[in-house]
mmCIF file of C-alpha atoms in Angstrom:
data_model
loop_
_atom_site.group_PDB
_atom_site.id
_atom_site.type_symbol
_atom_site.label_atom_id
_atom_site.label_comp_id
_atom_site.label_asym_id
_atom_site.label_seq_id
_atom_site.Cartn_x
_atom_site.Cartn_y
_atom_site.Cartn_z
ATOM 1 C CA MET A 1 46.322 41.268 -17.742
ATOM 2 C CA ALA A 2 46.372 40.174 -13.938
ATOM 3 C CA GLN A 3 47.651 36.697 -13.569
ATOM 4 C CA PRO A 4 45.504 34.158 -11.719
ATOM 5 C CA PRO A 5 46.919 33.101 -8.231
ATOM 6 C CA SER A 6 47.479 29.253 -9.466
ATOM 7 C CA VAL A 7 48.913 29.692 -12.824
ATOM 8 C CA SER A 8 51.213 32.233 -13.876
ATOM 9 C CA SER A 9 52.580 33.281 -17.478
ATOM 10 C CA GLN A 10 55.870 31.349 -16.463
ATOM 11 C CA ASP A 11 53.810 28.163 -15.897
ATOM 12 C CA ILE A 12 52.130 28.634 -19.244
ATOM 13 C CA ALA A 13 55.462 29.398 -21.204
ATOM 14 C CA ARG A 14 56.965 26.371 -19.731
ATOM 15 C CA VAL A 15 54.156 24.181 -21.265
ATOM 16 C CA LEU A 16 54.275 25.917 -24.543
ATOM 17 C CA GLU A 17 58.165 25.322 -24.561
ATOM 18 C CA ASN A 18 57.267 21.601 -24.399
ATOM 19 C CA VAL A 19 55.188 21.603 -27.169
ATOM 20 C CA LYS A 20 57.081 21.238 -30.419
ATOM 21 C CA ASP A 21 56.510 20.882 -34.209
ATOM 22 C CA PRO A 22 57.607 17.394 -35.230
ATOM 23 C CA GLN A 23 58.584 18.640 -38.819
ATOM 24 C CA THR A 24 61.147 21.275 -37.451
ATOM 25 C CA GLY A 25 61.656 20.455 -33.827
ATOM 26 C CA LYS A 26 60.745 24.100 -32.715
ATOM 27 C CA ASN A 27 58.481 24.538 -29.749
ATOM 28 C CA LEU A 28 55.314 26.843 -29.738
ATOM 29 C CA LEU A 29 57.288 30.093 -28.263
ATOM 30 C CA ALA A 30 59.762 29.977 -31.212
ATOM 31 C CA TYR A 31 56.744 30.917 -33.378
ATOM 32 C CA GLY A 32 54.970 33.563 -31.609
ATOM 33 C CA HIS A 33 54.584 34.877 -27.827
ATOM 34 C CA LEU A 34 52.113 34.881 -25.095
ATOM 35 C CA GLU A 35 49.830 38.088 -24.913
ATOM 36 C CA GLY A 36 47.785 37.076 -21.935
ATOM 37 C CA CYS A 37 45.838 34.547 -20.012
ATOM 38 C CA SER A 38 42.870 34.262 -17.725
ATOM 39 C CA LEU A 39 41.496 31.625 -15.232
ATOM 40 C CA THR A 40 37.865 31.608 -14.432
ATOM 41 C CA GLU A 41 36.064 28.785 -12.619
ATOM 42 C CA GLY A 42 38.823 26.250 -13.794
ATOM 43 C CA LYS A 43 38.683 27.461 -17.577
ATOM 44 C CA LEU A 44 42.018 28.661 -18.849
ATOM 45 C CA SER A 45 42.118 30.916 -21.763
ATOM 46 C CA VAL A 46 45.533 31.765 -23.452
ATOM 47 C CA ALA A 47 45.994 34.399 -26.059
ATOM 48 C CA PHE A 48 48.966 33.484 -28.224
ATOM 49 C CA ALA A 49 50.198 35.927 -30.967
ATOM 50 C CA VAL A 50 51.595 34.583 -33.822
ATOM 51 C CA ALA A 51 52.780 35.754 -37.353
ATOM 52 C CA ARG A 52 50.170 34.823 -39.962
ATOM 53 C CA GLU A 53 52.661 32.656 -41.920
ATOM 54 C CA HIS A 54 52.580 30.282 -38.974
ATOM 55 C CA ALA A 55 49.096 30.136 -38.391
ATOM 56 C CA GLN A 56 48.682 26.700 -39.917
ATOM 57 C CA THR A 57 51.506 25.245 -38.152
ATOM 58 C CA ILE A 58 50.475 26.640 -34.935
ATOM 59 C CA SER A 59 46.789 25.586 -35.142
ATOM 60 C CA ALA A 60 47.855 22.000 -35.562
ATOM 61 C CA LEU A 61 49.757 22.270 -32.277
ATOM 62 C CA CYS A 62 47.113 23.791 -30.120
ATOM 63 C CA ASP A 63 45.209 20.759 -29.260
ATOM 64 C CA ASN A 64 48.281 19.091 -27.625
ATOM 65 C CA ALA A 65 49.279 22.423 -26.100
ATOM 66 C CA ALA A 66 45.716 22.762 -24.684
ATOM 67 C CA HIS A 67 46.010 19.092 -23.138
ATOM 68 C CA GLN A 68 49.119 19.938 -21.456
ATOM 69 C CA LEU A 69 47.954 23.078 -20.068
ATOM 70 C CA GLU A 70 44.973 21.207 -18.473
ATOM 71 C CA THR A 71 47.594 19.501 -16.121
ATOM 72 C CA LEU A 72 48.203 22.618 -14.491
ATOM 73 C CA PRO A 73 46.980 23.399 -10.798
ATOM 74 C CA GLY A 74 43.607 24.595 -10.783
ATOM 75 C CA VAL A 75 42.930 24.259 -14.601
ATOM 76 C CA GLN A 76 39.972 22.059 -15.615
ATOM 77 C CA SER A 77 39.852 23.022 -19.363
ATOM 78 C CA ALA A 78 41.981 25.042 -21.378
ATOM 79 C CA SER A 79 41.769 26.862 -24.886
ATOM 80 C CA ILE A 80 44.424 28.652 -27.126
ATOM 81 C CA ILE A 81 43.272 31.771 -28.997
ATOM 82 C CA LEU A 82 45.372 32.599 -31.726
ATOM 83 C CA THR A 83 45.897 36.463 -32.639
ATOM 84 C CA ALA A 84 47.891 37.880 -35.644
ATOM 85 C CA HIS A 85 49.026 41.131 -35.560
ATOM 86 C CA ARG A 86 51.084 43.165 -38.258
ATOM 87 C CA PRO A 87 53.725 45.342 -36.578
ATOM 88 C CA ALA A 88 52.632 48.984 -36.868
ATOM 89 C CA GLY A 89 53.958 50.548 -40.202
ATOM 90 C CA ALA A 90 54.915 47.293 -41.539
ATOM 91 C CA ALA A 91 53.937 46.519 -45.018
ATOM 92 C CA ALA A 92 53.121 43.034 -46.250
ATOM 93 C CA LYS A 93 56.296 41.671 -48.148
ATOM 94 C CA PRO A 94 55.707 39.914 -51.672
ATOM 95 C CA LYS A 95 56.407 36.258 -51.149
ATOM 96 C CA ALA A 96 59.044 34.752 -53.625
ATOM 97 C CA ALA A 97 57.512 32.418 -56.168
ATOM 98 C CA THR A 98 57.908 28.850 -55.121
ATOM 99 C CA GLY A 99 56.489 25.355 -55.845
ATOM 100 C CA GLY A 100 54.746 25.465 -52.475
ATOM 101 C CA HIS A 101 51.248 26.683 -51.175
ATOM 102 C CA ARG A 102 50.886 29.823 -49.137
ATOM 103 C CA PRO A 103 50.088 29.071 -45.322
ATOM 104 C CA LEU A 104 46.216 29.266 -44.584
ATOM 105 C CA GLY A 105 45.475 32.430 -42.877
ATOM 106 C CA SER A 106 48.173 34.667 -44.309
ATOM 107 C CA VAL A 107 47.389 37.667 -46.365
ATOM 108 C CA ALA A 108 48.621 37.717 -49.903
ATOM 109 C CA PRO A 109 50.095 41.026 -51.659
ATOM 110 C CA ASP A 110 47.294 42.524 -53.625
ATOM 111 C CA ASN A 111 48.037 45.033 -56.358
ATOM 112 C CA GLY A 112 44.432 45.653 -57.257
ATOM 113 C CA ASN A 113 45.087 44.052 -61.007
ATOM 114 C CA THR A 114 44.421 40.401 -60.033
ATOM 115 C CA PRO A 115 41.219 38.961 -61.243
ATOM 116 C CA ILE A 116 39.202 37.007 -58.856
ATOM 117 C CA LEU A 117 37.700 33.682 -60.140
ATOM 118 C CA PRO A 118 38.063 34.917 -63.923
ATOM 119 C CA GLY A 119 36.778 31.445 -65.153
ATOM 120 C CA VAL A 120 33.567 31.594 -63.101
ATOM 121 C CA LYS A 121 30.383 33.059 -64.769
ATOM 122 C CA THR A 122 28.243 33.325 -61.572
ATOM 123 C CA ILE A 123 28.622 32.978 -57.925
ATOM 124 C CA ILE A 124 26.010 32.481 -55.383
ATOM 125 C CA ALA A 125 26.034 32.698 -51.709
ATOM 126 C CA VAL A 126 24.136 30.210 -49.374
ATOM 127 C CA ALA A 127 23.671 31.958 -46.094
ATOM 128 C CA SER A 128 21.769 31.783 -42.793
ATOM 129 C CA GLY A 129 21.032 34.281 -40.105
ATOM 130 C CA LYS A 130 21.974 31.761 -37.267
ATOM 131 C CA GLY A 131 23.518 28.366 -37.057
ATOM 132 C CA GLY A 132 21.966 24.975 -37.026
ATOM 133 C CA VAL A 133 19.304 25.335 -39.856
ATOM 134 C CA GLY A 134 20.996 23.168 -42.421
ATOM 135 C CA LYS A 135 22.836 25.654 -44.242
ATOM 136 C CA SER A 136 25.833 23.466 -45.511
ATOM 137 C CA THR A 137 23.367 20.480 -46.293
ATOM 138 C CA THR A 138 21.515 22.921 -48.295
ATOM 139 C CA ALA A 139 24.766 24.158 -50.131
ATOM 140 C CA THR A 140 26.002 20.519 -50.698
ATOM 141 C CA ASN A 141 22.722 19.319 -52.335
ATOM 142 C CA LEU A 142 22.028 22.650 -54.279
ATOM 143 C CA ALA A 143 25.532 22.656 -55.619
ATOM 144 C CA VAL A 144 25.118 18.756 -56.603
ATOM 145 C CA GLY A 145 21.522 19.659 -57.810
ATOM 146 C CA LEU A 146 22.829 22.352 -60.110
ATOM 147 C CA GLY A 147 25.476 19.971 -61.588
ATOM 148 C CA LEU A 148 22.475 17.604 -62.221
ATOM 149 C CA GLU A 149 20.847 20.503 -64.366
ATOM 150 C CA GLY A 150 23.883 20.351 -66.560
ATOM 151 C CA LEU A 151 25.866 23.179 -65.083
ATOM 152 C CA LYS A 152 29.617 23.222 -64.255
ATOM 153 C CA VAL A 153 29.727 23.490 -60.764
ATOM 154 C CA GLY A 154 32.070 24.700 -57.797
ATOM 155 C CA LEU A 155 31.539 24.435 -54.235
ATOM 156 C CA LEU A 156 33.511 26.566 -51.807
ATOM 157 C CA ASP A 157 33.325 25.904 -48.151
ATOM 158 C CA ALA A 158 33.719 29.630 -46.471
ATOM 159 C CA ASP A 159 32.547 28.314 -43.234
ATOM 160 C CA ILE A 160 35.926 28.800 -41.643
ATOM 161 C CA HIS A 161 35.144 27.839 -38.040
ATOM 162 C CA GLY A 162 32.970 24.990 -38.917
ATOM 163 C CA PRO A 163 34.059 23.290 -42.341
ATOM 164 C CA SER A 164 31.993 20.307 -42.857
ATOM 165 C CA LEU A 165 31.457 20.198 -46.742
ATOM 166 C CA HIS A 166 34.312 17.641 -47.242
ATOM 167 C CA ARG A 167 32.506 15.153 -44.730
ATOM 168 C CA MET A 168 29.322 15.669 -46.594
ATOM 169 C CA LEU A 169 30.848 15.152 -50.053
ATOM 170 C CA GLY A 170 32.933 11.947 -48.785
ATOM 171 C CA ALA A 171 36.065 13.805 -49.709
ATOM 172 C CA THR A 172 39.128 12.066 -48.088
ATOM 173 C CA GLY A 173 42.852 13.252 -48.199
ATOM 174 C CA LYS A 174 44.116 16.603 -49.131
ATOM 175 C CA PRO A 175 43.916 18.423 -52.472
ATOM 176 C CA GLU A 176 46.727 18.185 -54.682
ATOM 177 C CA VAL A 177 49.053 21.171 -55.244
ATOM 178 C CA ILE A 178 50.225 22.110 -58.587
ATOM 179 C CA ASP A 179 52.519 25.127 -59.390
ATOM 180 C CA GLY A 180 51.534 26.682 -55.921
ATOM 181 C CA LYS A 181 47.822 25.905 -56.573
ATOM 182 C CA LEU A 182 45.685 23.899 -54.687
ATOM 183 C CA GLN A 183 43.300 21.644 -57.088
ATOM 184 C CA PRO A 184 39.811 21.270 -56.096
ATOM 185 C CA VAL A 185 38.501 17.635 -55.385
ATOM 186 C CA GLU A 186 36.170 16.315 -57.633
ATOM 187 C CA ALA A 187 33.173 14.656 -56.169
ATOM 188 C CA TRP A 188 29.568 13.744 -57.497
ATOM 189 C CA GLY A 189 30.066 15.787 -60.679
ATOM 190 C CA ILE A 190 31.317 19.061 -59.074
ATOM 191 C CA LYS A 191 34.366 20.733 -57.937
ATOM 192 C CA ALA A 192 34.941 21.409 -54.050
ATOM 193 C CA VAL A 193 37.352 23.082 -51.560
ATOM 194 C CA SER A 194 36.990 23.091 -48.051
ATOM 195 C CA LEU A 195 39.274 24.130 -45.226
ATOM 196 C CA GLY A 196 38.295 20.855 -43.602
ATOM 197 C CA MET A 197 40.440 19.220 -46.441
ATOM 198 C CA LEU A 198 43.532 21.064 -45.393
ATOM 199 C CA VAL A 199 43.526 21.133 -41.474
ATOM 200 C CA ASP A 200 43.247 18.414 -38.683
ATOM 201 C CA GLU A 201 39.404 17.734 -38.152
ATOM 202 C CA LYS A 202 40.161 18.246 -34.095
ATOM 203 C CA ALA A 203 42.228 21.394 -34.740
ATOM 204 C CA ALA A 204 40.030 24.344 -33.243
ATOM 205 C CA MET A 205 40.126 27.191 -35.797
ATOM 206 C CA ILE A 206 40.257 29.957 -33.198
ATOM 207 C CA TRP A 207 41.007 32.897 -35.791
ATOM 208 C CA ARG A 208 40.238 36.497 -35.551
ATOM 209 C CA GLY A 209 38.922 38.435 -38.524
ATOM 210 C CA PRO A 210 42.268 39.132 -40.479
ATOM 211 C CA MET A 211 43.014 35.471 -40.365
ATOM 212 C CA VAL A 212 39.492 34.217 -41.304
ATOM 213 C CA MET A 213 39.416 36.572 -44.392
ATOM 214 C CA GLY A 214 43.124 35.592 -45.481
ATOM 215 C CA ALA A 215 41.768 31.967 -45.479
ATOM 216 C CA ILE A 216 38.886 32.775 -47.486
ATOM 217 C CA ASN A 217 40.861 34.756 -49.794
ATOM 218 C CA GLN A 218 43.275 32.101 -50.504
ATOM 219 C CA LEU A 219 40.227 29.577 -51.124
ATOM 220 C CA LEU A 220 39.221 32.093 -53.826
ATOM 221 C CA THR A 221 42.459 33.071 -55.493
ATOM 222 C CA ASP A 222 45.008 30.125 -54.588
ATOM 223 C CA VAL A 223 42.824 27.322 -55.972
ATOM 224 C CA THR A 224 42.626 26.304 -59.644
ATOM 225 C CA TRP A 225 38.868 26.444 -60.142
ATOM 226 C CA GLY A 226 38.979 26.744 -64.063
ATOM 227 C CA ASN A 227 35.939 27.440 -65.983
ATOM 228 C CA LEU A 228 32.589 26.997 -64.146
ATOM 229 C CA ASP A 229 29.149 28.099 -64.813
ATOM 230 C CA VAL A 230 28.402 28.699 -61.165
ATOM 231 C CA MET A 231 30.023 28.784 -57.930
ATOM 232 C CA VAL A 232 28.364 27.970 -54.628
ATOM 233 C CA VAL A 233 29.713 29.464 -51.576
ATOM 234 C CA ASP A 234 28.875 28.194 -48.082
ATOM 235 C CA LEU A 235 29.100 31.320 -45.794
ATOM 236 C CA PRO A 236 29.527 31.234 -42.174
ATOM 237 C CA PRO A 237 26.190 31.717 -40.336
ATOM 238 C CA GLY A 238 25.333 35.361 -39.126
ATOM 239 C CA THR A 239 25.981 38.736 -40.705
ATOM 240 C CA GLY A 240 29.537 39.750 -39.635
ATOM 241 C CA ASP A 241 32.802 40.784 -41.029
ATOM 242 C CA ALA A 242 33.303 37.591 -43.190
ATOM 243 C CA GLN A 243 29.924 37.838 -44.984
ATOM 244 C CA LEU A 244 30.414 41.624 -45.563
ATOM 245 C CA SER A 245 34.162 40.999 -46.715
ATOM 246 C CA LEU A 246 33.178 38.403 -49.202
ATOM 247 C CA THR A 247 30.550 40.471 -50.970
ATOM 248 C CA GLN A 248 33.201 43.291 -51.251
ATOM 249 C CA LYS A 249 35.635 40.782 -52.563
ATOM 250 C CA VAL A 250 33.713 39.018 -55.334
ATOM 251 C CA PRO A 251 30.786 39.976 -57.530
ATOM 252 C CA LEU A 252 28.095 37.865 -55.953
ATOM 253 C CA THR A 253 25.222 37.070 -58.556
ATOM 254 C CA GLY A 254 22.870 36.417 -55.791
ATOM 255 C CA ALA A 255 22.211 34.889 -52.335
ATOM 256 C CA VAL A 256 20.051 31.972 -51.074
ATOM 257 C CA ILE A 257 18.759 32.156 -47.475
ATOM 258 C CA VAL A 258 18.160 29.209 -45.527
ATOM 259 C CA SER A 259 15.874 29.165 -42.466
ATOM 260 C CA THR A 260 13.577 26.752 -40.320
ATOM 261 C CA PRO A 261 9.988 27.511 -40.041
ATOM 262 C CA GLN A 262 9.812 28.921 -36.492
ATOM 263 C CA ASP A 263 9.755 32.780 -35.617
ATOM 264 C CA ILE A 264 13.040 32.778 -33.883
ATOM 265 C CA ALA A 265 14.805 31.531 -36.837
ATOM 266 C CA LEU A 266 12.966 33.787 -39.168
ATOM 267 C CA ILE A 267 14.156 36.811 -37.313
ATOM 268 C CA ASP A 268 17.618 35.960 -38.172
ATOM 269 C CA ALA A 269 16.959 35.098 -41.768
ATOM 270 C CA ARG A 270 15.255 38.606 -41.941
ATOM 271 C CA ARG A 271 18.342 40.235 -40.810
ATOM 272 C CA GLY A 272 20.409 38.207 -43.567
ATOM 273 C CA VAL A 273 18.219 39.341 -46.358
ATOM 274 C CA THR A 274 18.423 42.914 -44.970
ATOM 275 C CA MET A 275 22.167 42.573 -45.294
ATOM 276 C CA PHE A 276 22.318 41.538 -48.761
ATOM 277 C CA GLU A 277 19.881 44.280 -49.936
ATOM 278 C CA LYS A 278 22.048 46.920 -47.995
ATOM 279 C CA VAL A 279 25.264 45.641 -50.040
ATOM 280 C CA HIS A 280 23.100 45.444 -53.084
ATOM 281 C CA VAL A 281 23.231 41.633 -53.647
ATOM 282 C CA PRO A 282 20.043 40.289 -55.043
ATOM 283 C CA VAL A 283 18.268 37.650 -52.969
ATOM 284 C CA LEU A 284 17.416 34.661 -55.282
ATOM 285 C CA GLY A 285 15.066 33.459 -52.387
ATOM 286 C CA LEU A 286 14.377 31.755 -49.063
ATOM 287 C CA ILE A 287 14.285 27.826 -48.311
ATOM 288 C CA GLU A 288 12.457 26.570 -45.463
ATOM 289 C CA ASN A 289 14.530 23.595 -44.368
ATOM 290 C CA MET A 290 13.112 21.024 -41.805
ATOM 291 C CA SER A 291 9.789 22.275 -43.048
ATOM 292 C CA TYR A 292 8.051 19.054 -41.576
ATOM 293 C CA PHE A 293 8.996 15.788 -40.259
ATOM 294 C CA CYS A 294 7.723 12.794 -42.438
ATOM 295 C CA CYS A 295 7.404 9.564 -40.602
ATOM 296 C CA PRO A 296 9.120 6.849 -42.213
ATOM 297 C CA ASN A 297 6.524 4.116 -40.745
ATOM 298 C CA CYS A 298 3.260 5.746 -41.382
ATOM 299 C CA GLY A 299 3.963 8.492 -43.767
ATOM 300 C CA HIS A 300 2.333 11.117 -41.754
ATOM 301 C CA ASN A 301 3.749 14.560 -41.453
ATOM 302 C CA THR A 302 4.522 16.388 -38.478
ATOM 303 C CA GLU A 303 5.260 20.124 -38.402
ATOM 304 C CA LEU A 304 7.899 20.136 -35.563
ATOM 305 C CA PHE A 305 8.939 23.726 -36.180
ATOM 306 C CA GLY A 306 5.735 24.809 -37.339
ATOM 307 C CA HIS A 307 5.244 25.140 -41.210
ATOM 308 C CA GLY A 308 5.195 27.793 -43.903
ATOM 309 C CA GLY A 309 7.014 30.509 -42.045
ATOM 310 C CA ALA A 310 9.750 30.846 -44.551
ATOM 311 C CA GLN A 311 7.175 31.304 -47.463
ATOM 312 C CA LYS A 312 5.028 33.975 -45.502
ATOM 313 C CA GLU A 313 8.277 35.898 -44.901
ATOM 314 C CA ALA A 314 9.405 35.705 -48.219
ATOM 315 C CA LYS A 315 6.303 37.099 -49.546
ATOM 316 C CA ALA A 316 6.396 39.866 -46.621
ATOM 317 C CA MET A 317 9.824 40.732 -47.704
ATOM 318 C CA GLY A 318 9.215 40.914 -51.455
ATOM 319 C CA VAL A 319 11.755 37.760 -52.333
ATOM 320 C CA PRO A 320 11.148 34.532 -54.064
ATOM 321 C CA PHE A 321 10.278 31.455 -52.108
ATOM 322 C CA LEU A 322 12.316 28.589 -53.485
ATOM 323 C CA GLY A 323 10.760 25.548 -51.725
ATOM 324 C CA GLU A 324 10.604 23.815 -48.408
ATOM 325 C CA VAL A 325 12.748 20.530 -47.526
ATOM 326 C CA PRO A 326 11.432 18.066 -44.989
ATOM 327 C CA LEU A 327 13.161 16.770 -41.966
ATOM 328 C CA LEU A 328 14.141 13.204 -42.752
ATOM 329 C CA ALA A 329 16.675 10.828 -41.217
ATOM 330 C CA ASP A 330 17.717 9.767 -44.732
ATOM 331 C CA ILE A 331 18.894 13.507 -45.276
ATOM 332 C CA ARG A 332 21.165 13.288 -41.958
ATOM 333 C CA ALA A 333 22.397 9.774 -42.654
ATOM 334 C CA SER A 334 23.568 10.624 -46.169
ATOM 335 C CA GLY A 335 25.556 13.542 -45.005
ATOM 336 C CA ASP A 336 27.265 11.596 -42.450
ATOM 337 C CA LYS A 337 27.923 8.841 -45.069
ATOM 338 C CA GLY A 338 29.524 11.465 -47.483
ATOM 339 C CA VAL A 339 26.721 10.931 -50.269
ATOM 340 C CA PRO A 340 24.528 13.910 -50.852
ATOM 341 C CA GLY A 341 20.880 13.067 -50.353
ATOM 342 C CA ILE A 342 20.006 14.170 -53.639
ATOM 343 C CA ILE A 343 22.163 11.355 -54.973
ATOM 344 C CA GLU A 344 21.763 8.808 -52.125
ATOM 345 C CA THR A 345 17.897 8.829 -52.359
ATOM 346 C CA PRO A 346 16.869 10.347 -55.727
ATOM 347 C CA ASP A 347 13.292 9.118 -55.274
ATOM 348 C CA GLY A 348 13.066 10.162 -51.952
ATOM 349 C CA GLU A 349 10.941 13.575 -50.716
ATOM 350 C CA GLY A 350 14.490 15.162 -49.622
ATOM 351 C CA ALA A 351 15.745 14.670 -53.042
ATOM 352 C CA LYS A 352 12.773 15.768 -54.990
ATOM 353 C CA ALA A 353 12.824 19.017 -52.997
ATOM 354 C CA TRP A 354 16.551 19.700 -53.796
ATOM 355 C CA ARG A 355 16.089 19.034 -57.461
ATOM 356 C CA HIS A 356 12.995 21.381 -57.486
ATOM 357 C CA ILE A 357 14.885 23.969 -55.763
ATOM 358 C CA ALA A 358 18.135 23.538 -57.968
ATOM 359 C CA HIS A 359 15.904 23.606 -60.983
ATOM 360 C CA LYS A 360 14.568 27.099 -60.045
ATOM 361 C CA VAL A 361 17.959 28.598 -59.260
ATOM 362 C CA ALA A 362 19.394 27.196 -62.483
ATOM 363 C CA GLU A 363 16.639 28.849 -64.479
ATOM 364 C CA MET A 364 17.453 32.235 -62.696
ATOM 365 C CA LEU A 365 20.758 31.944 -63.421
ATOM 366 C CA ARG A 366 20.569 31.056 -67.160
ATOM 367 C CA PRO A 367 20.018 34.349 -68.517
ATOM 368 C CA GLN A 368 23.359 35.593 -67.170
ATOM 369 C CA LEU A 369 24.985 32.408 -68.387
ATOM 370 C CA GLN A 370 23.964 32.944 -71.796
ATOM 371 C CA LYS A 371 25.597 36.241 -72.070
#
């Protein structure tokens, strides 16, 4: 790759040599090598290749390195893109048994005989065709609502690039590791694990497909989930590799699609429904989030994004409509506070909507739970 005139690969290498791991004293270049860089209108992008087993260590150092790169002439902002490549012909080597935990983003050896989530009776994915529609809020309140229905529930945050469920649950600190297995955090009657519990919140998760799937696989297999009636999986937005790979990795019982009422969001929701149909995963239904705004002063409902679009779309596509959730300041505040809205304001319109939706989903799952 051609180097920009004001920044050379040697300049970048010198910066990376100055960023050291406080635990080992090694600099960044000791963990990988510079693949390339580009400088466009003051924005510097650096591609840095690392072994998967070093991904967690490297990601924690990237913010510091990016800040130092911004001191180079002509650089206004800098980002480091981590890449992970296995040498041609190389096979994954089994890791010796230890008391530690395998680094995030690494790929575990798979002999095809290891059962995935053996104690989990049903698994449902919460998905959206696009971001910003309240998918993670939905996953959190749905999981807690299913717990209020008397089910044993686990919540897995598979939104690797934007993990937020730990904040919505008020979970602080890192999960305990026992015999090399992460122990889920227990909050509001459910068990939960999020990548956000394991990495620095300020660290940018700039991971490519293999590392993303490596992390998701670990959250499935390297966690002591125990016996659960249902696991709720918060998927990344969109219909890409992560979603398709997860559907191939675990036997999904069904999927819940979240959308807002406006047409532009429903286009993406439609793609989500189509994706799950193609991989033979039943769509349990659509949820219309931010369905209307309820004024806290006068009680008047305003349809900011239109209203009823998801219900009409569900009918047109022949899938169930699970319910509508209003746009309320209380829902936002409860998420920031770390208390799910279904718990924080149990008599509010939002909580009533979540309880109604959770009850519908629980009734759909009960026939399989009783087998």
